[in-house]
Amino acid sequence: MILGIESSCDETAAAVVCCGRKILSSVVSSQIDIHRKFGGVVPELASREHLRQIVPVVREALEQASVSLADLDAVAVTQGPGLVGALLVGITYGKALASGLRKPLISVNHLEGHIHAVFLEAHSESRRQPELPALCLIVSGGHTILYSVECEAGSASQSLDSAATSRFVYSRIGGTRDDAAGEAYDKVARMLSLGYPGGPVIDQLAADGNPEAVRFNDPKMRGNPFDFSFSGIKTAMLYHLRRHPEFEPEIAARKEALARGKRQAAQLRALCSPATLDLIASFQSAVVNNLVTRSLGAAEQLRAKSVLVSGGVAANRQLRRTFEEEARKRRLDVFFPSRQLSTDNAAMIAAAAYPKYVAKDFADGSLNAEPNLPLA
Ligand code: KG4
Ligand code: ZN
């Protein structure tokens, strides 16, 4: 029974997971309300809020799981990548807890957690397991990366009957050279006064627009064809708005509505002209097509048997639909975690820690935050 602790960005989370498979509890305290007025995560505020939340969140995770500290077999904590001050809160707390309880401490790479989220859910709901080798797209506010996922030689079969104990090996296939996809959603939402975070609202409003109304060019990537770039689309949106001053009054009206707390998609939708809805739909379509085309291209080149998509943007409905349609054409299976496990949580950290627990791969008191910790 592993207690997972996650504090890499703006969510303080704790979870108890049994044998890397069964989620006994998963508590997430989001700081969105604190960062909203700044239109993005403010690192200093994030650390302070983690300090306030870490004890009550862990306590609640234990209570919901009906376990005591003494019942735990290990404490797992996110080592990186993430904001250094935010990571330090979880690491310091996890270290102290493990040491006080005389239980093993396990360090987890946040990105490995996102990958385990997909397997964890397939396990806990006894659903079909993704087959390996897999191609995994991690797409969030902080990351847009493609990895190949394979079982470590001798670790368990590639059929993944015992995926919870399998150790995976990863290779980085590509990634963004500038902004993450979620960051592009958030920045575009800011330009259009659609609130923060931008992804969920754009997801809703895009359904009412024409995705072919405005053309956003697919960036040509020299060198690695599986790299991404999202800063160009953000700049293209900025220029589009400058060329069309007619958008200004409704942007101002939405800004005012947001200031009065009207943040819901339906409330903002009432303040969007058809041209704005077309613009939103065209933006989303460009991002989604970019993500899907490169991911499936990489999956084919690697002869992957399945495609995994995880991270906050994986909650996007058009992304899911397009992945499913395009993957089917290529006879590939695509897997997403549920919404709760797509975004940052600690169940994925506890699940990713389990193979390390089995292998007795423990951290010691020298464990430190690694803001740029690579996965491969
Ligand atoms: O994984 P996450 O909770 O935090 C990290 O960034 O690590 O992801 C948050 C990001 C934000 O940029 C948010 O706008 C985006 O995920 N997001 C979405 C959707 N829900 C959240 N983007 C597109 N469509 C969504 N439905
Ligand atoms: Zn994340």
Short mmCIF file of C-alpha atoms and ligand atoms in Angstrom, two decimals:
data_model
loop_
_atom_site.label_atom_id
_atom_site.label_comp_id
_atom_site.label_asym_id
_atom_site.label_seq_id
_atom_site.Cartn_x
_atom_site.Cartn_y
_atom_site.Cartn_z
CA MET A 1 0.00 0.00 0.00
CA ILE A 2 1.77 3.13 -1.22
CA LEU A 3 0.99 6.72 -0.30
CA GLY A 4 1.67 8.93 -3.34
CA ILE A 5 2.37 12.64 -3.00
CA GLU A 6 2.32 15.07 -5.94
CA SER A 7 3.14 18.79 -5.78
CA SER A 8 5.00 19.58 -9.01
CA CYS A 9 2.79 22.40 -10.26
CA ASP A 10 -0.49 23.82 -9.02
CA GLU A 11 -2.21 20.75 -7.60
CA THR A 12 -1.49 19.40 -4.13
CA ALA A 13 -2.41 15.72 -4.31
CA ALA A 14 -2.18 12.58 -2.21
CA ALA A 15 -3.46 9.08 -2.91
CA VAL A 16 -3.30 5.57 -1.51
CA VAL A 17 -2.90 2.83 -4.12
CA CYS A 18 -2.72 -0.88 -3.42
CA CYS A 19 -0.26 -3.00 -5.47
CA GLY A 20 -0.03 -0.34 -8.17
CA ARG A 21 -3.53 -1.28 -9.30
CA LYS A 22 -6.28 -0.43 -6.89
CA ILE A 23 -6.98 3.20 -6.02
CA LEU A 24 -8.12 3.36 -2.38
CA SER A 25 -8.23 7.16 -2.41
CA SER A 26 -7.14 10.06 -4.62
CA VAL A 27 -7.42 13.59 -3.26
CA VAL A 28 -6.53 16.63 -5.39
CA SER A 29 -6.57 20.18 -4.10
CA SER A 30 -6.42 22.56 -7.07
CA GLN A 31 -5.02 26.08 -6.86
CA ILE A 32 -6.80 27.32 -10.00
CA ASP A 33 -8.72 29.98 -8.07
CA ILE A 34 -5.47 31.44 -6.75
CA HIS A 35 -3.67 31.63 -10.11
CA ARG A 36 -6.70 32.60 -12.22
CA LYS A 37 -6.31 36.34 -11.82
CA PHE A 38 -2.72 36.10 -13.09
CA GLY A 39 -3.68 34.00 -16.12
CA GLY A 40 -1.09 31.34 -15.25
CA VAL A 41 0.66 29.58 -12.39
CA VAL A 42 2.68 31.95 -10.16
CA PRO A 43 5.48 29.75 -8.72
CA GLU A 44 5.82 31.62 -5.43
CA LEU A 45 2.11 31.42 -4.69
CA ALA A 46 2.05 27.76 -5.69
CA SER A 47 4.73 26.84 -3.12
CA ARG A 48 2.94 28.70 -0.35
CA GLU A 49 -0.36 27.04 -1.13
CA HIS A 50 1.26 23.57 -1.22
CA LEU A 51 2.59 24.30 2.27
CA ARG A 52 -0.91 25.05 3.46
CA GLN A 53 -2.52 22.06 1.76
CA ILE A 54 -0.06 19.20 2.06
CA VAL A 55 -0.99 18.07 5.58
CA PRO A 56 -4.79 18.21 5.21
CA VAL A 57 -4.63 16.58 1.74
CA VAL A 58 -2.53 13.64 2.97
CA ARG A 59 -4.77 13.28 6.02
CA GLU A 60 -7.85 13.18 3.82
CA ALA A 61 -6.29 10.61 1.47
CA LEU A 62 -5.61 8.31 4.44
CA GLU A 63 -9.08 8.85 5.84
CA GLN A 64 -10.82 8.16 2.54
CA ALA A 65 -8.77 5.00 2.10
CA SER A 66 -9.52 4.00 5.72
CA VAL A 67 -5.87 3.30 6.41
CA SER A 68 -3.50 4.62 9.03
CA LEU A 69 0.09 5.71 8.51
CA ALA A 70 1.22 2.45 10.09
CA ASP A 71 -0.57 0.48 7.34
CA LEU A 72 1.53 2.02 4.59
CA ASP A 73 4.36 0.08 2.95
CA ALA A 74 6.07 3.07 1.34
CA VAL A 75 5.82 6.79 0.62
CA ALA A 76 6.24 7.91 -3.01
CA VAL A 77 6.85 11.46 -4.06
CA THR A 78 7.28 13.39 -7.33
CA GLN A 79 10.93 14.37 -7.79
CA GLY A 80 10.44 16.39 -11.01
CA PRO A 81 10.03 17.85 -13.52
CA GLY A 82 8.14 20.83 -12.16
CA LEU A 83 8.49 24.05 -10.21
CA VAL A 84 11.36 23.76 -7.79
CA GLY A 85 9.64 25.39 -4.80
CA ALA A 86 6.46 23.40 -5.36
CA LEU A 87 8.35 20.10 -5.68
CA LEU A 88 10.34 20.82 -2.52
CA VAL A 89 7.18 20.95 -0.40
CA GLY A 90 6.12 17.42 -1.39
CA ILE A 91 9.66 16.03 -1.25
CA THR A 92 10.45 17.48 2.17
CA TYR A 93 7.15 16.30 3.58
CA GLY A 94 7.47 12.83 2.00
CA LYS A 95 11.03 12.44 3.22
CA ALA A 96 10.10 13.42 6.77
CA LEU A 97 7.09 11.14 6.78
CA ALA A 98 8.99 8.11 5.45
CA SER A 99 11.83 8.70 7.86
CA GLY A 100 9.49 9.14 10.85
CA LEU A 101 7.60 5.97 9.92
CA ARG A 102 10.80 4.07 9.02
CA LYS A 103 9.27 3.14 5.69
CA PRO A 104 10.90 3.24 2.26
CA LEU A 105 10.83 6.46 0.25
CA ILE A 106 10.39 6.19 -3.52
CA SER A 107 11.05 9.02 -5.99
CA VAL A 108 8.90 9.21 -9.11
CA ASN A 109 9.29 11.13 -12.35
CA HIS A 110 6.06 13.09 -12.90
CA LEU A 111 6.02 12.11 -16.60
CA GLU A 112 6.27 8.43 -15.73
CA GLY A 113 3.28 9.05 -13.47
CA HIS A 114 1.25 10.36 -16.43
CA ILE A 115 2.10 7.21 -18.41
CA HIS A 116 1.14 4.93 -15.50
CA ALA A 117 -2.22 6.73 -15.22
CA VAL A 118 -3.30 4.95 -18.41
CA PHE A 119 -2.33 1.47 -17.16
CA LEU A 120 -3.62 2.07 -13.65
CA GLU A 121 -7.13 2.66 -14.87
CA ALA A 122 -7.13 -0.26 -17.25
CA HIS A 123 -6.12 -2.39 -14.26
CA SER A 124 -8.52 -1.07 -11.70
CA GLU A 125 -11.48 -1.43 -14.05
CA SER A 126 -10.28 -4.75 -15.47
CA ARG A 127 -10.39 -3.24 -18.91
CA ARG A 128 -8.28 -4.26 -21.87
CA GLN A 129 -4.63 -3.40 -21.33
CA PRO A 130 -2.63 -1.41 -23.88
CA GLU A 131 -0.16 -3.63 -25.68
CA LEU A 132 3.51 -2.77 -25.83
CA PRO A 133 5.52 -1.32 -27.42
CA ALA A 134 3.36 1.79 -27.14
CA LEU A 135 3.73 5.36 -28.25
CA CYS A 136 2.75 7.81 -25.51
CA LEU A 137 1.84 11.47 -25.97
CA ILE A 138 1.97 13.49 -22.76
CA VAL A 139 0.14 16.71 -23.44
CA SER A 140 -0.52 19.26 -20.69
CA GLY A 141 0.06 22.86 -19.69
CA GLY A 142 3.73 22.13 -19.06
CA HIS A 143 4.56 19.32 -21.49
CA THR A 144 4.02 18.08 -25.02
CA ILE A 145 6.29 15.05 -25.48
CA LEU A 146 6.25 11.76 -27.34
CA TYR A 147 7.83 8.68 -25.78
CA SER A 148 8.08 5.08 -26.83
CA VAL A 149 7.22 2.73 -23.96
CA GLU A 150 8.56 -0.81 -23.76
CA CYS A 151 8.98 -3.38 -21.03
CA GLU A 152 12.45 -3.65 -19.58
CA ALA A 153 14.12 -6.86 -20.81
CA GLY A 154 13.22 -9.69 -18.46
CA SER A 155 10.71 -7.50 -16.62
CA ALA A 156 7.40 -9.17 -17.56
CA SER A 157 5.82 -10.14 -20.80
CA GLN A 158 5.02 -7.51 -23.41
CA SER A 159 1.41 -8.64 -23.05
CA LEU A 160 1.35 -6.72 -19.80
CA ASP A 161 -0.59 -9.22 -17.73
CA SER A 162 1.43 -7.94 -14.82
CA ALA A 163 1.93 -4.36 -15.96
CA ALA A 164 1.64 -3.06 -12.42
CA THR A 165 4.98 -4.68 -11.59
CA SER A 166 6.64 -4.18 -14.97
CA ARG A 167 9.39 -1.66 -15.30
CA PHE A 168 9.14 0.30 -18.48
CA VAL A 169 11.91 1.77 -20.58
CA TYR A 170 11.29 4.99 -22.42
CA SER A 171 12.80 6.75 -25.41
CA ARG A 172 12.03 10.33 -26.28
CA ILE A 173 10.71 10.45 -29.83
CA GLY A 174 9.88 14.14 -30.07
CA GLY A 175 8.54 17.09 -28.16
CA THR A 176 7.68 20.74 -28.33
CA ARG A 177 10.45 23.15 -29.18
CA ASP A 178 8.63 26.07 -27.56
CA ASP A 179 5.20 26.17 -25.89
CA ALA A 180 3.28 23.17 -24.61
CA ALA A 181 -0.12 22.61 -26.25
CA GLY A 182 -1.99 23.43 -23.01
CA GLU A 183 0.02 26.62 -22.74
CA ALA A 184 -1.17 27.59 -26.24
CA TYR A 185 -4.78 26.95 -25.16
CA ASP A 186 -4.28 29.11 -22.07
CA LYS A 187 -2.56 31.95 -23.94
CA VAL A 188 -5.13 32.04 -26.74
CA ALA A 189 -7.92 31.97 -24.15
CA ARG A 190 -6.30 34.96 -22.52
CA MET A 191 -6.14 36.90 -25.82
CA LEU A 192 -9.82 36.18 -26.41
CA SER A 193 -10.87 36.78 -22.77
CA LEU A 194 -12.15 33.25 -22.21
CA GLY A 195 -10.78 32.81 -18.67
CA TYR A 196 -8.19 30.51 -17.13
CA PRO A 197 -7.45 27.70 -17.71
CA GLY A 198 -8.41 28.05 -21.37
CA GLY A 199 -8.64 24.40 -22.41
CA PRO A 200 -12.02 23.41 -20.95
CA VAL A 201 -13.84 26.53 -22.28
CA ILE A 202 -12.26 26.32 -25.75
CA ASP A 203 -13.18 22.61 -25.80
CA GLN A 204 -16.86 23.54 -25.26
CA LEU A 205 -17.05 26.59 -27.55
CA ALA A 206 -15.14 25.02 -30.45
CA ALA A 207 -18.07 22.65 -30.98
CA ASP A 208 -20.20 25.62 -32.13
CA GLY A 209 -17.77 27.02 -34.72
CA ASN A 210 -16.55 26.12 -38.19
CA PRO A 211 -13.06 24.56 -37.87
CA GLU A 212 -12.25 25.44 -41.48
CA ALA A 213 -13.09 29.15 -41.28
CA VAL A 214 -9.58 30.38 -40.46
CA ARG A 215 -6.43 28.74 -41.71
CA PHE A 216 -3.57 28.22 -39.26
CA ASN A 217 -0.50 26.80 -40.99
CA ASP A 218 0.94 23.53 -39.76
CA PRO A 219 4.50 24.40 -38.71
CA LYS A 220 7.15 22.61 -40.76
CA MET A 221 9.66 21.01 -38.40
CA ARG A 222 13.19 20.77 -39.74
CA GLY A 223 15.20 17.91 -38.31
CA ASN A 224 12.92 15.73 -36.21
CA PRO A 225 9.51 15.38 -37.94
CA PHE A 226 7.98 14.36 -34.60
CA ASP A 227 8.75 17.62 -32.86
CA PHE A 228 5.99 20.14 -32.15
CA SER A 229 5.80 23.93 -32.11
CA PHE A 230 2.87 25.88 -30.73
CA SER A 231 4.26 29.39 -30.45
CA GLY A 232 3.54 30.11 -34.14
CA ILE A 233 -0.18 29.46 -33.82
CA LYS A 234 -0.32 31.76 -30.80
CA THR A 235 1.38 34.56 -32.78
CA ALA A 236 -0.88 33.89 -35.79
CA MET A 237 -3.88 34.35 -33.50
CA LEU A 238 -2.45 37.60 -32.17
CA TYR A 239 -1.96 38.97 -35.71
CA HIS A 240 -5.42 37.80 -36.74
CA LEU A 241 -6.95 39.76 -33.85
CA ARG A 242 -4.86 42.83 -34.74
CA ARG A 243 -6.00 42.66 -38.36
CA HIS A 244 -9.64 42.40 -37.24
CA PRO A 245 -10.36 45.15 -34.71
CA GLU A 246 -14.05 44.21 -34.92
CA PHE A 247 -13.30 41.51 -32.28
CA GLU A 248 -12.37 44.16 -29.70
CA PRO A 249 -15.81 45.06 -28.28
CA GLU A 250 -16.78 41.46 -27.56
CA ILE A 251 -13.37 40.71 -26.05
CA ALA A 252 -13.91 43.69 -23.72
CA ALA A 253 -17.42 42.46 -22.88
CA ARG A 254 -16.12 39.00 -21.96
CA LYS A 255 -13.36 40.53 -19.89
CA GLU A 256 -15.98 42.39 -17.91
CA ALA A 257 -18.10 39.26 -17.52
CA LEU A 258 -15.07 37.32 -16.23
CA ALA A 259 -14.38 40.08 -13.71
CA ARG A 260 -17.94 39.58 -12.46
CA GLY A 261 -17.30 35.85 -12.02
CA LYS A 262 -19.10 34.70 -15.18
CA ARG A 263 -16.64 32.03 -16.19
CA GLN A 264 -18.88 29.24 -17.39
CA ALA A 265 -18.73 28.23 -21.03
CA ALA A 266 -22.45 28.95 -21.53
CA GLN A 267 -22.08 32.46 -20.08
CA LEU A 268 -19.08 33.23 -22.30
CA ARG A 269 -20.75 31.58 -25.30
CA ALA A 270 -23.55 34.18 -25.10
CA LEU A 271 -20.89 36.87 -25.59
CA CYS A 272 -19.22 35.27 -28.64
CA SER A 273 -20.04 36.23 -32.22
CA PRO A 274 -20.16 33.49 -34.88
CA ALA A 275 -16.77 34.78 -36.14
CA THR A 276 -15.23 34.22 -32.69
CA LEU A 277 -16.65 30.71 -32.48
CA ASP A 278 -15.17 29.99 -35.93
CA LEU A 279 -11.82 31.33 -34.78
CA ILE A 280 -11.88 29.15 -31.65
CA ALA A 281 -12.89 26.06 -33.64
CA SER A 282 -10.15 26.71 -36.22
CA PHE A 283 -7.52 27.13 -33.49
CA GLN A 284 -8.53 23.92 -31.76
CA SER A 285 -8.68 22.00 -34.99
CA ALA A 286 -5.14 23.12 -35.92
CA VAL A 287 -3.77 22.05 -32.52
CA VAL A 288 -5.60 18.73 -32.51
CA ASN A 289 -4.59 17.82 -36.07
CA ASN A 290 -1.01 18.70 -35.30
CA LEU A 291 -0.96 16.48 -32.19
CA VAL A 292 -2.74 13.55 -33.81
CA THR A 293 -0.81 13.55 -37.09
CA ARG A 294 2.62 13.60 -35.48
CA SER A 295 1.73 11.09 -32.75
CA LEU A 296 0.26 8.56 -35.16
CA GLY A 297 3.11 9.11 -37.62
CA ALA A 298 5.57 8.31 -34.82
CA ALA A 299 3.49 5.29 -33.73
CA GLU A 300 3.58 3.88 -37.27
CA GLN A 301 7.28 4.44 -37.66
CA LEU A 302 7.95 2.69 -34.33
CA ARG A 303 5.49 -0.09 -35.17
CA ALA A 304 3.80 0.61 -31.85
CA LYS A 305 0.88 -1.64 -30.94
CA SER A 306 -0.99 1.02 -29.02
CA VAL A 307 -1.10 4.75 -28.48
CA LEU A 308 -1.44 6.30 -25.01
CA VAL A 309 -2.52 9.91 -24.50
CA SER A 310 -2.23 11.49 -21.05
CA GLY A 311 -2.02 14.95 -19.41
CA GLY A 312 -4.55 17.77 -18.99
CA VAL A 313 -5.17 18.34 -22.71
CA ALA A 314 -6.03 14.63 -23.09
CA ALA A 315 -9.40 15.62 -21.61
CA ASN A 316 -10.22 17.45 -24.86
CA ARG A 317 -13.19 15.91 -26.64
CA GLN A 318 -12.12 16.68 -30.19
CA LEU A 319 -8.63 15.36 -29.47
CA ARG A 320 -10.10 12.08 -28.20
CA ARG A 321 -12.48 11.77 -31.13
CA THR A 322 -9.85 12.54 -33.76
CA PHE A 323 -7.32 10.18 -32.18
CA GLU A 324 -9.87 7.40 -32.11
CA GLU A 325 -10.98 7.92 -35.73
CA GLU A 326 -7.49 8.25 -37.15
CA ALA A 327 -6.05 5.42 -35.05
CA ARG A 328 -8.81 3.10 -36.20
CA LYS A 329 -7.89 3.80 -39.83
CA ARG A 330 -4.34 2.74 -39.04
CA ARG A 331 -5.43 -0.29 -36.99
CA LEU A 332 -3.96 1.16 -33.82
CA ASP A 333 -5.54 1.06 -30.36
CA VAL A 334 -5.66 4.35 -28.49
CA PHE A 335 -6.03 4.67 -24.70
CA PHE A 336 -6.81 7.70 -22.51
CA PRO A 337 -7.14 7.90 -18.75
CA SER A 338 -10.42 9.25 -17.37
CA ARG A 339 -10.58 13.02 -16.86
CA GLN A 340 -9.59 12.78 -13.17
CA LEU A 341 -6.49 10.78 -13.97
CA SER A 342 -5.57 12.82 -17.08
CA THR A 343 -4.79 15.91 -15.04
CA ASP A 344 -2.23 15.98 -12.24
CA ASN A 345 -2.98 13.56 -9.39
CA ALA A 346 -1.11 11.40 -6.90
CA ALA A 347 -2.66 8.02 -7.76
CA MET A 348 -0.47 7.97 -10.87
CA ILE A 349 2.57 8.67 -8.69
CA ALA A 350 1.77 5.81 -6.30
CA ALA A 351 1.16 3.49 -9.29
CA ALA A 352 4.44 4.43 -10.97
CA ALA A 353 6.21 3.80 -7.63
CA TYR A 354 5.00 0.21 -7.33
CA PRO A 355 7.47 -1.45 -9.76
CA LYS A 356 10.23 0.45 -7.97
CA TYR A 357 8.93 -0.84 -4.63
CA VAL A 358 9.02 -4.42 -5.91
CA ALA A 359 12.58 -3.89 -7.20
CA LYS A 360 13.55 -2.22 -3.88
CA ASP A 361 14.66 0.84 -5.79
CA PHE A 362 14.43 3.29 -2.90
CA ALA A 363 15.48 6.91 -2.49
CA ASP A 364 17.43 8.17 0.49
CA GLY A 365 17.69 11.35 2.51
CA SER A 366 19.67 13.05 -0.26
CA LEU A 367 16.61 13.12 -2.56
CA ASN A 368 16.23 16.60 -4.00
CA ALA A 369 13.86 18.38 -6.40
CA GLU A 370 14.86 18.14 -10.08
CA PRO A 371 12.93 20.84 -11.96
CA ASN A 372 14.14 19.55 -15.35
CA LEU A 373 14.25 15.82 -14.60
CA PRO A 374 14.15 14.02 -17.96
CA LEU A 375 12.37 10.71 -18.44
CA ALA A 376 14.63 9.66 -21.28
O1 KG4 B 1 -2.01 18.15 -16.65
P1 KG4 B 1 -2.52 19.47 -16.18
O2 KG4 B 1 -3.63 19.48 -15.18
O3 KG4 B 1 -1.37 20.35 -15.54
C1 KG4 B 1 -0.13 20.49 -16.10
O4 KG4 B 1 0.01 21.39 -16.93
O5 KG4 B 1 0.76 19.66 -15.76
O6 KG4 B 1 -2.94 20.28 -17.51
C2 KG4 B 1 -3.47 21.57 -17.48
C3 KG4 B 1 -3.61 22.04 -18.91
C4 KG4 B 1 -4.06 23.50 -19.03
O7 KG4 B 1 -3.23 24.14 -19.97
C5 KG4 B 1 -5.50 23.39 -19.52
O8 KG4 B 1 -5.90 24.50 -20.31
C6 KG4 B 1 -5.46 22.12 -20.33
O9 KG4 B 1 -4.60 21.26 -19.61
N1 KG4 B 1 -6.79 21.49 -20.44
C7 KG4 B 1 -7.42 21.30 -21.62
C8 KG4 B 1 -8.67 20.73 -21.31
N2 KG4 B 1 -8.75 20.58 -19.94
C9 KG4 B 1 -7.58 21.04 -19.44
N3 KG4 B 1 -7.05 21.58 -22.87
C10 KG4 B 1 -7.91 21.29 -23.86
N4 KG4 B 1 -9.13 20.76 -23.64
C11 KG4 B 1 -9.56 20.45 -22.39
N5 KG4 B 1 -10.76 19.92 -22.19
ZN ZN B 2 1.34 16.86 -15.26
#
